[in-house]
CSV table of N, CA, C and O in Angstrom, one decimal:
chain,number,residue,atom,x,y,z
A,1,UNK,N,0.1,-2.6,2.3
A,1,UNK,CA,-1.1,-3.4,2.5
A,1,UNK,C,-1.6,-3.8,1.1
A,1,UNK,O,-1.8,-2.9,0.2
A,2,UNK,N,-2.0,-5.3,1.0
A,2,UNK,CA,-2.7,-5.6,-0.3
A,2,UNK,C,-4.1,-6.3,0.0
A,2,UNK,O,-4.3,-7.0,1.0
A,3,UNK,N,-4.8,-6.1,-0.9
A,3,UNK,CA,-5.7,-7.3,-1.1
A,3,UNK,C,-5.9,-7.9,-2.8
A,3,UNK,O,-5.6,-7.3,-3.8
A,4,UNK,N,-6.3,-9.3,-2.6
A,4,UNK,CA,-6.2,-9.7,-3.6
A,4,UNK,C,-7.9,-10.7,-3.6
A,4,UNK,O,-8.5,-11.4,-2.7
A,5,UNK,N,-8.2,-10.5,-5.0
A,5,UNK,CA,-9.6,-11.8,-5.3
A,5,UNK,C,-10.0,-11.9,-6.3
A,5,UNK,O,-10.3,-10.9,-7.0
A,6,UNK,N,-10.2,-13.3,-7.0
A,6,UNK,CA,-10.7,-13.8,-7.9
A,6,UNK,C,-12.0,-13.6,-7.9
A,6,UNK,O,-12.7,-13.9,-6.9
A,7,UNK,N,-12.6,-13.0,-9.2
A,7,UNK,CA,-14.1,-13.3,-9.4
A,7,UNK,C,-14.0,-14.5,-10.7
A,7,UNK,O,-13.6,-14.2,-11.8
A,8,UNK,N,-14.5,-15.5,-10.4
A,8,UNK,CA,-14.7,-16.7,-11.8
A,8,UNK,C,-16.1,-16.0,-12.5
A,8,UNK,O,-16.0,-15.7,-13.7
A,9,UNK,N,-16.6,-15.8,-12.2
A,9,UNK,CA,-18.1,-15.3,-12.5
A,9,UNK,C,-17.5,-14.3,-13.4
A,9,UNK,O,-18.0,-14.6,-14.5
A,10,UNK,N,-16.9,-13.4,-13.5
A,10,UNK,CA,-16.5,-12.1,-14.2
A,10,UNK,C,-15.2,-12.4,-14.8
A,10,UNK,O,-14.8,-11.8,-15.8
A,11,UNK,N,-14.6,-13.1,-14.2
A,11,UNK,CA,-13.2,-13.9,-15.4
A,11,UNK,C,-12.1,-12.6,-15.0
A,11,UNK,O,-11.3,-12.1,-15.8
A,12,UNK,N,-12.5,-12.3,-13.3
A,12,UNK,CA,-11.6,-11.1,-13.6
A,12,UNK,C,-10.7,-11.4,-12.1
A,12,UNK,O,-10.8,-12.4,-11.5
A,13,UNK,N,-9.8,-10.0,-11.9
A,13,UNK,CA,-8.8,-10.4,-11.2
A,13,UNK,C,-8.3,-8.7,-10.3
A,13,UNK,O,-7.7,-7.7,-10.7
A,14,UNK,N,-8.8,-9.1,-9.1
A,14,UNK,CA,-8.7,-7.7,-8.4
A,14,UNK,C,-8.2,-7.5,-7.5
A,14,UNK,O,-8.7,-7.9,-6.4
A,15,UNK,N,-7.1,-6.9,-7.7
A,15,UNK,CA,-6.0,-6.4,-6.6
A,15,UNK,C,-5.8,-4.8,-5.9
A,15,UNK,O,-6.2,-3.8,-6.5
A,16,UNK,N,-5.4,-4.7,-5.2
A,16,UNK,CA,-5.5,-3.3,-4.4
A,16,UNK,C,-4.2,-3.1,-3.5
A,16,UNK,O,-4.4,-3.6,-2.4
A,17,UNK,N,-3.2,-2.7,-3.7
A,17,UNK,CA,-2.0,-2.0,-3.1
A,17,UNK,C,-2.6,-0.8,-2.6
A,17,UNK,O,-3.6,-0.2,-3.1
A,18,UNK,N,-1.8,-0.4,-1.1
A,18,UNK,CA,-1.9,1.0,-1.0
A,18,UNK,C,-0.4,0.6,0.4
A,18,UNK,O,0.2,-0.4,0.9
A,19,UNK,N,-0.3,2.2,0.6
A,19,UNK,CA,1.3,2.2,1.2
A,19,UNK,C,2.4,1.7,0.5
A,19,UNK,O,2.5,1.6,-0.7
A,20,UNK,N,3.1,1.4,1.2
A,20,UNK,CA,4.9,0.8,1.0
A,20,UNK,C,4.6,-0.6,1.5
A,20,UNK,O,4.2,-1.1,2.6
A,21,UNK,N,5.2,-1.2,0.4
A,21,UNK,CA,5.7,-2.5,0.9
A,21,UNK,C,6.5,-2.9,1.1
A,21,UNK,O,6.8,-3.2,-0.1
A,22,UNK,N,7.4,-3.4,1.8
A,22,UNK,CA,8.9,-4.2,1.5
A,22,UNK,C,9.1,-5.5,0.8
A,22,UNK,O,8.2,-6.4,0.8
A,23,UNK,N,10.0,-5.6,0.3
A,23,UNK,CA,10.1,-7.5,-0.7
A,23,UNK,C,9.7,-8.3,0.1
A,23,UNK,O,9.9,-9.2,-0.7
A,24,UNK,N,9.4,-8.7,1.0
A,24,UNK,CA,8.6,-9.8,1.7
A,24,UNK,C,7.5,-9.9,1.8
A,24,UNK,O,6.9,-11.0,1.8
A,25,UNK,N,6.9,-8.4,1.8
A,25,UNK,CA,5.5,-8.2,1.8
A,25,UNK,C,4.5,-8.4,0.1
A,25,UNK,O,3.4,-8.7,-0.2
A,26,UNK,N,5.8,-8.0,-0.7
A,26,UNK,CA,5.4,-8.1,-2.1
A,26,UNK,C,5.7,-9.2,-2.7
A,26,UNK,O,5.5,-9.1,-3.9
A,27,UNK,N,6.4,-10.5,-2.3
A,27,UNK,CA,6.3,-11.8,-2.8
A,27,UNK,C,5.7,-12.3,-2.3
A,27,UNK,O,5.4,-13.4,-2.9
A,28,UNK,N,5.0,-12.0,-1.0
A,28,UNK,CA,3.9,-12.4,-1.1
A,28,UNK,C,2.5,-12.7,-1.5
A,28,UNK,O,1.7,-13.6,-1.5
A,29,UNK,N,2.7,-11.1,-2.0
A,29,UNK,CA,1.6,-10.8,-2.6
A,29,UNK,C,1.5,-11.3,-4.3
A,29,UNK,O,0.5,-11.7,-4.8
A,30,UNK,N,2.9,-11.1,-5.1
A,30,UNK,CA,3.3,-11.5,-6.1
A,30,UNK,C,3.0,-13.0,-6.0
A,30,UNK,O,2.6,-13.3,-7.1
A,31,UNK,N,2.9,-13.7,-5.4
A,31,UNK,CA,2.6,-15.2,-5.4
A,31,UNK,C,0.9,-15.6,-4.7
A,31,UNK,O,0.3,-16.7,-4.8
A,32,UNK,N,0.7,-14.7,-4.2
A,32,UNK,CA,-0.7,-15.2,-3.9
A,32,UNK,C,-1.9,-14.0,-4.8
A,32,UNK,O,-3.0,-13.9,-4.5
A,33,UNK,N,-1.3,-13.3,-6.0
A,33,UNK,CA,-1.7,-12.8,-6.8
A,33,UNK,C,-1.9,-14.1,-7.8
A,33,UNK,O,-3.1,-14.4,-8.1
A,34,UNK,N,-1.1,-14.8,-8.1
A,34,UNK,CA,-0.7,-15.9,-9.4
A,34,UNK,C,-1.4,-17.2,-8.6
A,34,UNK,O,-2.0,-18.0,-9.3
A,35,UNK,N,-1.3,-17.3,-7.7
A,35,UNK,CA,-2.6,-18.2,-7.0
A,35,UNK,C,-4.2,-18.0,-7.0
A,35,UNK,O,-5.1,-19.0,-6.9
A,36,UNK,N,-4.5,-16.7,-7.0
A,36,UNK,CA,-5.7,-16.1,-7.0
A,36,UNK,C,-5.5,-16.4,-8.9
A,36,UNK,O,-6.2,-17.3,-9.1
A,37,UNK,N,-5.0,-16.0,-9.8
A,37,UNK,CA,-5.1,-16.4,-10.8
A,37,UNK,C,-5.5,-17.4,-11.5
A,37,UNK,O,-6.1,-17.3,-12.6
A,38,UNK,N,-5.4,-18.1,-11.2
A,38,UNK,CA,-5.1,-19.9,-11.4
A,38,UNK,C,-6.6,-20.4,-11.3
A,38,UNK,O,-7.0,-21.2,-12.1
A,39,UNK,N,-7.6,-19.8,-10.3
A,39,UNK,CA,-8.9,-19.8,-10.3
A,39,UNK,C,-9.9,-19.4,-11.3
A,39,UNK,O,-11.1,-19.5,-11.3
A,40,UNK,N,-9.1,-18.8,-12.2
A,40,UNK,CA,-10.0,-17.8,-13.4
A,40,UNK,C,-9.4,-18.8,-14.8
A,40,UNK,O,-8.5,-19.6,-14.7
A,41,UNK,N,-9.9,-18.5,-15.9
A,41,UNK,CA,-9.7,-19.1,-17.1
A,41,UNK,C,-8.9,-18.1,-18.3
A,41,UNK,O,-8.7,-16.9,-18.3
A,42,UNK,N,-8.6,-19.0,-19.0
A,42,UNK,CA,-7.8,-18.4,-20.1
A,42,UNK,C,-8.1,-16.6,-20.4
A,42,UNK,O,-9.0,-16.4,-19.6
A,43,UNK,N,-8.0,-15.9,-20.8
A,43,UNK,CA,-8.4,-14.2,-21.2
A,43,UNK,C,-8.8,-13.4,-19.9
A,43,UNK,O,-9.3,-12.3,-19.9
A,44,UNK,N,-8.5,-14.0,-19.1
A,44,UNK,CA,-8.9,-13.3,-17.4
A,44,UNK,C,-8.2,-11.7,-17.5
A,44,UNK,O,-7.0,-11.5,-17.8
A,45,UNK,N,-9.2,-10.4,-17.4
A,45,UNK,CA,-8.8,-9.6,-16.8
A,45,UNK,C,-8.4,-9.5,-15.7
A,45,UNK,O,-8.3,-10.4,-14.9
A,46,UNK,N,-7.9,-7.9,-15.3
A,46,UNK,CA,-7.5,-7.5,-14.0
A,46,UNK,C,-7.2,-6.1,-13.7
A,46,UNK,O,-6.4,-5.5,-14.4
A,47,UNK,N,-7.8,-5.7,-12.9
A,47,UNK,CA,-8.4,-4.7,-12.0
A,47,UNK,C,-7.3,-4.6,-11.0
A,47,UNK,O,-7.1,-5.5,-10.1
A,48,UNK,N,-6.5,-3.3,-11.3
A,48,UNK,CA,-5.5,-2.9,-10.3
A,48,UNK,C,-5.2,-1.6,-9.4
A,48,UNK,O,-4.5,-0.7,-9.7
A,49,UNK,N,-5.8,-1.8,-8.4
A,49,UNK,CA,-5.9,-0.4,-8.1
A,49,UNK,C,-4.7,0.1,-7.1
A,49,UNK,O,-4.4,-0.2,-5.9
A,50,UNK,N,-4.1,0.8,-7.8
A,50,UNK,CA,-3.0,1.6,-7.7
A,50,UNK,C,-3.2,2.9,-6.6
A,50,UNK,O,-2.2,3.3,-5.9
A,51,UNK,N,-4.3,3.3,-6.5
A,51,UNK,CA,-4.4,4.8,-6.1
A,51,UNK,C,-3.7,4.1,-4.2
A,51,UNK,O,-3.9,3.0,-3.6
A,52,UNK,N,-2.9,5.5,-3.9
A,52,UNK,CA,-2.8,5.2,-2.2
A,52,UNK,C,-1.6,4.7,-2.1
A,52,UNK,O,-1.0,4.8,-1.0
A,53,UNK,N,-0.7,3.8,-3.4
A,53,UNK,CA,0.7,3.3,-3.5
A,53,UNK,C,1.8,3.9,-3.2
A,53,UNK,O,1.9,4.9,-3.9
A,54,UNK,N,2.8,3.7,-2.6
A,54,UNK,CA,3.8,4.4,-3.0
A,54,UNK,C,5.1,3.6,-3.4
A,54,UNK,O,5.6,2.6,-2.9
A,55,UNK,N,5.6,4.3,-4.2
A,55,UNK,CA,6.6,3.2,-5.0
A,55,UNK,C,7.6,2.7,-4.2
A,55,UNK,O,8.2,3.5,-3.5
A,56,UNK,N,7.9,1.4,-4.3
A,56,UNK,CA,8.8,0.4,-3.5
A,56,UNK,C,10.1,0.5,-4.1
A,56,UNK,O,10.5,1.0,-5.1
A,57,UNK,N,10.6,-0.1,-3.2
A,57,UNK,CA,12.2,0.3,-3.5
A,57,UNK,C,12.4,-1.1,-4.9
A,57,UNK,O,11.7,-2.1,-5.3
A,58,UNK,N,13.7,-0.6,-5.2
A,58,UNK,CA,14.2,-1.5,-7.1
A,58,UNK,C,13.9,-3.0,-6.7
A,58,UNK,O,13.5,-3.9,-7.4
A,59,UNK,N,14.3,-3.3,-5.0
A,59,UNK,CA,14.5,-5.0,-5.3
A,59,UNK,C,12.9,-5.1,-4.6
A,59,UNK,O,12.2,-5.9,-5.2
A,60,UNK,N,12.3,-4.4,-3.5
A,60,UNK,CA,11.0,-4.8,-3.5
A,60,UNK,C,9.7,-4.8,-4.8
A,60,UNK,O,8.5,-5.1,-4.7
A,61,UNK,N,10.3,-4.3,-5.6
A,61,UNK,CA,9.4,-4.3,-7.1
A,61,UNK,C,10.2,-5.6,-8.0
A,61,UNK,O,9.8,-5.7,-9.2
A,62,UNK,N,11.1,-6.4,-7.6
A,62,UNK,CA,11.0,-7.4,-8.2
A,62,UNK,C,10.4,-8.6,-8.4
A,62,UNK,O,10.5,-9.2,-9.5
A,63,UNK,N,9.7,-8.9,-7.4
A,63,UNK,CA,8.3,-9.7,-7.7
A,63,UNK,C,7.2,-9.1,-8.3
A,63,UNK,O,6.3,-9.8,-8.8
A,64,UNK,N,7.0,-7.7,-8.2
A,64,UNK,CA,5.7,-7.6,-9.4
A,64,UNK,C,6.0,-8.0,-11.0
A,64,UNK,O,5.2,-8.4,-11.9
A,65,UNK,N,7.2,-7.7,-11.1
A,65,UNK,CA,7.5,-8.3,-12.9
A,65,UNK,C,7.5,-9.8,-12.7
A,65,UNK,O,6.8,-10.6,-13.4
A,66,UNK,N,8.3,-10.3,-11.6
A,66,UNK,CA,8.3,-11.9,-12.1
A,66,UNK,C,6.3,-12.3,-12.0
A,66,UNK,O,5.9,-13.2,-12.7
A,67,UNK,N,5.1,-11.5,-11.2
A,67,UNK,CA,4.0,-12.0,-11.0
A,67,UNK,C,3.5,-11.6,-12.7
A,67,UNK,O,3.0,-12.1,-13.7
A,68,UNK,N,3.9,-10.3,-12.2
A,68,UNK,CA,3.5,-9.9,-14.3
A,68,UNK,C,3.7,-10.9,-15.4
A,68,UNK,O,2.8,-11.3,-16.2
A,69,UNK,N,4.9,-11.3,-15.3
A,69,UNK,CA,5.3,-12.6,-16.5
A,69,UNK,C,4.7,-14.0,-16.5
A,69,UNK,O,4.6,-14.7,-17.5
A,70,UNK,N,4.2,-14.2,-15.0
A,70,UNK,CA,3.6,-15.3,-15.0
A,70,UNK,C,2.0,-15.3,-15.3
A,70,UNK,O,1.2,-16.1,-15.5
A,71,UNK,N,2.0,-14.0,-15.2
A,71,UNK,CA,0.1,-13.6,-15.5
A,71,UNK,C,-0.1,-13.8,-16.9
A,71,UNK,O,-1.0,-14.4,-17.5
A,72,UNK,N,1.2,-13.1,-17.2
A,72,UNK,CA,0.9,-13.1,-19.4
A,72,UNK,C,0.7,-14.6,-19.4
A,72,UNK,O,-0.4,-15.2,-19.5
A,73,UNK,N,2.2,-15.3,-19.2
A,73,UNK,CA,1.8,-17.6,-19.4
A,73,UNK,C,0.6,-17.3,-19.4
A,73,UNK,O,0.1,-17.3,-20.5
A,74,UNK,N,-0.2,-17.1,-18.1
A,74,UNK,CA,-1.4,-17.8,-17.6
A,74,UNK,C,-2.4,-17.4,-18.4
A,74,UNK,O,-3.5,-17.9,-18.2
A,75,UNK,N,-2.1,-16.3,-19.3
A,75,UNK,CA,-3.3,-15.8,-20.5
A,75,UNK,C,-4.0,-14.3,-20.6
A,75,UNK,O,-4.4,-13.8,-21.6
A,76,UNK,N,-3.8,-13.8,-19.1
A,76,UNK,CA,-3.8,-12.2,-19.1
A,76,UNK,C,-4.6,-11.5,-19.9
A,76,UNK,O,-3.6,-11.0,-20.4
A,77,UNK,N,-5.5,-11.0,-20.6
A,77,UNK,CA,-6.0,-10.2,-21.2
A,77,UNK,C,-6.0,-9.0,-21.0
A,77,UNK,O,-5.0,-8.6,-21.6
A,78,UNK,N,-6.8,-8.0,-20.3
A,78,UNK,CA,-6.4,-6.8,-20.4
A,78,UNK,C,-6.3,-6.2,-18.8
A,78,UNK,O,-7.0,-6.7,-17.9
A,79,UNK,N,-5.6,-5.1,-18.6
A,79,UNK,CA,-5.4,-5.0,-17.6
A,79,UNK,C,-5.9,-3.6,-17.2
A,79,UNK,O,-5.7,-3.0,-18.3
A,80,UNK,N,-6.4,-2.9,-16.5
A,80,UNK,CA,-6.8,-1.9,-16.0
A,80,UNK,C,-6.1,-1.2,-14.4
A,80,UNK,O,-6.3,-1.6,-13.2
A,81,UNK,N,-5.5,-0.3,-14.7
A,81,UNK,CA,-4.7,0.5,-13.4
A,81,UNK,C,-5.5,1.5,-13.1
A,81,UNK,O,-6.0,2.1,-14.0
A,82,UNK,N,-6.0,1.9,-11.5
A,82,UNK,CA,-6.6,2.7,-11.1
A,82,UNK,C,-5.8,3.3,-10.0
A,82,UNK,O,-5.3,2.9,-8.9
A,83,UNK,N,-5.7,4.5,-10.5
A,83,UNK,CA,-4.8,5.7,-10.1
A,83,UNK,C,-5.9,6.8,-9.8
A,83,UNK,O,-6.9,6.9,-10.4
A,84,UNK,N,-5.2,7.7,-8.7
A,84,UNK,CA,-5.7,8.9,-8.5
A,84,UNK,C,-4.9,9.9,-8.4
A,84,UNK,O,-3.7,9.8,-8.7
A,85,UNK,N,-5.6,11.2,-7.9
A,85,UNK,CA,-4.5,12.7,-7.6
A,85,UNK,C,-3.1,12.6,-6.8
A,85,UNK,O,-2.2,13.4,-6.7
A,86,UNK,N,-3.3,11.3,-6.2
A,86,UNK,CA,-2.1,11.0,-5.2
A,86,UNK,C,-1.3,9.7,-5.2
A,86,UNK,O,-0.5,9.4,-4.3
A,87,UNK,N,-1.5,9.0,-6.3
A,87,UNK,CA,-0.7,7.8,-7.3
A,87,UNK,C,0.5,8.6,-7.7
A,87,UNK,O,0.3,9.7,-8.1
A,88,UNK,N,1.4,8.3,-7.5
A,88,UNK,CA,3.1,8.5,-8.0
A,88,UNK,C,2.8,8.1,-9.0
A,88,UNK,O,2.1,7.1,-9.1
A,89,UNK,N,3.5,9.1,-10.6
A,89,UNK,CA,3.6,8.8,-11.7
A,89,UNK,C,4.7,7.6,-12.4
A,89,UNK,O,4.8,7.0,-13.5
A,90,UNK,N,5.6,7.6,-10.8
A,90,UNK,CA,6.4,6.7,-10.6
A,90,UNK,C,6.6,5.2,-10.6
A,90,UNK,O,7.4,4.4,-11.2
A,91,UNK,N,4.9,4.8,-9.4
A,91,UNK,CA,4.4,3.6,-9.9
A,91,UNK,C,3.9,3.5,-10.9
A,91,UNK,O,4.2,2.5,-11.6
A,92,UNK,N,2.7,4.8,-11.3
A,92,UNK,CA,2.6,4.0,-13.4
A,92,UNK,C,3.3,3.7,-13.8
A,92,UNK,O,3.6,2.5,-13.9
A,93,UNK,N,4.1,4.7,-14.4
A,93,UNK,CA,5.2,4.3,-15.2
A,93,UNK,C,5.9,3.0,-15.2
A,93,UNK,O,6.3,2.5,-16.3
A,94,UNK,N,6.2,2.4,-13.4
A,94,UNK,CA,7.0,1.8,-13.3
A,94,UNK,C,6.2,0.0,-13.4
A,94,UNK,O,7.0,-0.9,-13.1
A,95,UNK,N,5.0,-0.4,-13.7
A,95,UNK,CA,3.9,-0.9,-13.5
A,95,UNK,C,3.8,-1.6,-15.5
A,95,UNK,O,3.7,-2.6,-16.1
A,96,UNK,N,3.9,0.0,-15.8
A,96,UNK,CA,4.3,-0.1,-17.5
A,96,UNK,C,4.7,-0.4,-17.8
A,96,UNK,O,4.4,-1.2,-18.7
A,97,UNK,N,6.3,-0.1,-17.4
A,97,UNK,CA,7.4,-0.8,-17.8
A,97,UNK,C,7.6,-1.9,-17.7
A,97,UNK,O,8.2,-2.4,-18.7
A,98,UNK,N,7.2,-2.6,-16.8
A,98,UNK,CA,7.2,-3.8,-16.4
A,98,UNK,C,6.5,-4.4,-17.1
A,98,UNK,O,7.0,-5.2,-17.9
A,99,UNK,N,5.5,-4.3,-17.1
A,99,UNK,CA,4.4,-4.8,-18.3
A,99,UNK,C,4.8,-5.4,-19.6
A,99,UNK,O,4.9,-6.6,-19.9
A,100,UNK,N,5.2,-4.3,-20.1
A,100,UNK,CA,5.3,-3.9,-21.5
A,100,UNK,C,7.0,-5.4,-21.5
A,100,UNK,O,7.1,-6.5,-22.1
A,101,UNK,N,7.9,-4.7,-20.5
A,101,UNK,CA,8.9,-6.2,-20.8
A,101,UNK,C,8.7,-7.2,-20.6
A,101,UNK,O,9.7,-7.9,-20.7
A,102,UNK,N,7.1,-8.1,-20.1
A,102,UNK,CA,7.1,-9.2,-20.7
A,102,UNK,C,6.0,-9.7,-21.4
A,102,UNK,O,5.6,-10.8,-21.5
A,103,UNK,N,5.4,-8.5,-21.8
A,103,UNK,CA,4.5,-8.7,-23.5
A,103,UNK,C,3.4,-8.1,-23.6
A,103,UNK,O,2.9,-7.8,-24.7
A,104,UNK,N,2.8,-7.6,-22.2
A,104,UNK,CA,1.8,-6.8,-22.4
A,104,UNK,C,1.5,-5.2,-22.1
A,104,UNK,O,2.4,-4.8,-21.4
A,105,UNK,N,0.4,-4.3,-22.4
A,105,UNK,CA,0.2,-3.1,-21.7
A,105,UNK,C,-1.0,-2.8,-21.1
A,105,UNK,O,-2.2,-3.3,-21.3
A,106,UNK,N,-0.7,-2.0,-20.3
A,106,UNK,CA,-2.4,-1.9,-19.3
A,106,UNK,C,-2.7,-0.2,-20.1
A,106,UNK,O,-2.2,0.7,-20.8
A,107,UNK,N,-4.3,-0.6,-19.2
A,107,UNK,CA,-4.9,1.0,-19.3
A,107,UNK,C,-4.6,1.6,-18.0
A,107,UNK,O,-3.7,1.2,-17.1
A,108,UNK,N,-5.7,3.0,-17.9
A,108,UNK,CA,-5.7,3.3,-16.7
A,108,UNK,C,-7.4,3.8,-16.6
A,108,UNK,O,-8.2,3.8,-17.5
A,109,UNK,N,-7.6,4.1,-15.5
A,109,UNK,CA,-8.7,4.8,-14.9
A,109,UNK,C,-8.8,5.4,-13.6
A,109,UNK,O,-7.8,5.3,-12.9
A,110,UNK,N,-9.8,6.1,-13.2
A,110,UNK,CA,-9.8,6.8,-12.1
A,110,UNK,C,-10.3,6.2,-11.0
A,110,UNK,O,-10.1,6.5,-9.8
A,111,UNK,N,-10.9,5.5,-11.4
A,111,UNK,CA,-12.0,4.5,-10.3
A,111,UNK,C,-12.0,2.5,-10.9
A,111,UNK,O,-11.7,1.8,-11.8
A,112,UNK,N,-12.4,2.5,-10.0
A,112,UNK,CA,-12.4,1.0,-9.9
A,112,UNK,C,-14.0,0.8,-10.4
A,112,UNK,O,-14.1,-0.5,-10.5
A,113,UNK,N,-14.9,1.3,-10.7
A,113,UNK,CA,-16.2,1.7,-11.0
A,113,UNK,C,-15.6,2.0,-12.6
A,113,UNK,O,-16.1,1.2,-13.4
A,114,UNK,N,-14.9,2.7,-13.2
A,114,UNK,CA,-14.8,3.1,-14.4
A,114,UNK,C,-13.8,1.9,-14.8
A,114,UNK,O,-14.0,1.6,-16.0
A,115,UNK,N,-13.1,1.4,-14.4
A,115,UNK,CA,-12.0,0.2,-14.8
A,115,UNK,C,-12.8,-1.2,-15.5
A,115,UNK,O,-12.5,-1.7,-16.5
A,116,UNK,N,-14.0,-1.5,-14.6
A,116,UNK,CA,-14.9,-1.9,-14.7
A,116,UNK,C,-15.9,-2.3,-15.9
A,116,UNK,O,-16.3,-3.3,-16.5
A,117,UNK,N,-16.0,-0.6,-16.1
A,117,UNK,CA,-17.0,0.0,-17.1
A,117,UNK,C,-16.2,-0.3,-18.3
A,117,UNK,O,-16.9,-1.0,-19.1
A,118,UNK,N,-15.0,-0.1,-18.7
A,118,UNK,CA,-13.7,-0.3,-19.2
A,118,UNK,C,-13.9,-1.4,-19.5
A,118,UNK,O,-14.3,-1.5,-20.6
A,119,UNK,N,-13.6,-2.7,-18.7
A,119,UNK,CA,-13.2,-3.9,-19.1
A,119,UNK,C,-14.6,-4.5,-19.5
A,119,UNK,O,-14.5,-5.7,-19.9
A,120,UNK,N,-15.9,-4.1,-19.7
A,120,UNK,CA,-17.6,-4.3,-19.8
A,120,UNK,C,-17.2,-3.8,-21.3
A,120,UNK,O,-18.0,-4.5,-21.9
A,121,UNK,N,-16.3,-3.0,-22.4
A,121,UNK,CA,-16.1,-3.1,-23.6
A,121,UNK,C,-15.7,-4.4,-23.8
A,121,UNK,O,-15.2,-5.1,-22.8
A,122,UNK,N,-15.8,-4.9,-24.7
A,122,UNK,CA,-15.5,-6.1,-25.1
A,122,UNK,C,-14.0,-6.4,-25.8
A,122,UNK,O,-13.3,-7.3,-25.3
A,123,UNK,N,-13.6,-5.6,-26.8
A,123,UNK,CA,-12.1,-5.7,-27.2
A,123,UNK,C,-11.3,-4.1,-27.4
A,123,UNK,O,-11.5,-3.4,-28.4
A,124,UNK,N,-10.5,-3.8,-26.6
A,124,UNK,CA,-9.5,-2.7,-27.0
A,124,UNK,C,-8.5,-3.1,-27.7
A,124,UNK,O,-7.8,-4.1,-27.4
A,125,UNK,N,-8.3,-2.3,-29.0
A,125,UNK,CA,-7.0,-3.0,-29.7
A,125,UNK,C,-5.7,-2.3,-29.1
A,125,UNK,O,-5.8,-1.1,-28.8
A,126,UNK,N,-4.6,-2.9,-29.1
A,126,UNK,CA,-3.4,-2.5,-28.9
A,126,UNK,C,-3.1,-3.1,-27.1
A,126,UNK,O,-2.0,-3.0,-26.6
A,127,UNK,N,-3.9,-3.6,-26.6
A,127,UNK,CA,-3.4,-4.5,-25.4
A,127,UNK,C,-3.4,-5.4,-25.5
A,127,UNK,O,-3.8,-5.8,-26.6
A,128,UNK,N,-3.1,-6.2,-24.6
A,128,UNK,CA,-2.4,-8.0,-24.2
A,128,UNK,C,-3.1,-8.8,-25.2
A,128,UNK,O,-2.4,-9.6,-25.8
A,129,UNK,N,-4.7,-8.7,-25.5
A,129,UNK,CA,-5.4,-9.6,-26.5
A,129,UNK,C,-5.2,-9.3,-27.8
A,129,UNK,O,-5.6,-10.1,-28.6
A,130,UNK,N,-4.6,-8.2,-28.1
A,130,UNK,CA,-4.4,-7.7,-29.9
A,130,UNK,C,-3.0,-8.2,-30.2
A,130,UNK,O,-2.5,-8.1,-31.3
């Protein structure tokens, strides 16, 4: 299950995975993530909350890199992952990786309240905007 929503007001970008998805369910989501995008302007954050996921199989995690690649085009600035005691280190990691191959890196946090708090700093160096 996902949800997905544009805040223009906050220039931000908030998504929520929890369970298993299959590739139909995540190209979905992968394309109505990058549609929800399209609503926000250039340096748009995003708010991902991870916690509740469980890692999808190699070809159902193929639309999160192609949605990743098309987030960086679209201007991407910093990204924030929200993980808990029961997030697979599997999806970080594998969230990262993906990232990182097509140009950028996320944080993390524990809450969607602290991700927040997080993206309310104004510039972290060493992510998508540095």
């Amino acid at each position: 299950m996902y949800e997905i929503a544009a805040d223009p007001r906050t220039n931000r970008l908030h998504l929520s995975f929890t369970g298993r998805m299959d590739r139909a369910e995540m190209e979905t989501a992968a394309d109505e993530t990058v549609a929800a995008a399209e609503r926000l302007r250039d340096g748009f954050d995003i708010v991902n909350d991870l916690s509740g996921f469980t890692p999808p199989s190699p070809e159902a995690a193929e639309p999160i890199k192609r949605a990743q690649a098309e987030l960086k085009e679209m201007g991407v600035d910093r990204v924030v992952r929200v993980t808990d005691g029961e997030t697979s280190q599997v999806v970080v990691n594998a969230f990262e990786r993906r990232s990182q191959d097509v140009g950028y890196s996320g944080e993390t946090a524990d809450s969607v309240a602290e991700a927040e708090r997080k993206l309310d700093e104004k510039e972290v160096a060493g992510y998508a905007s540095a």
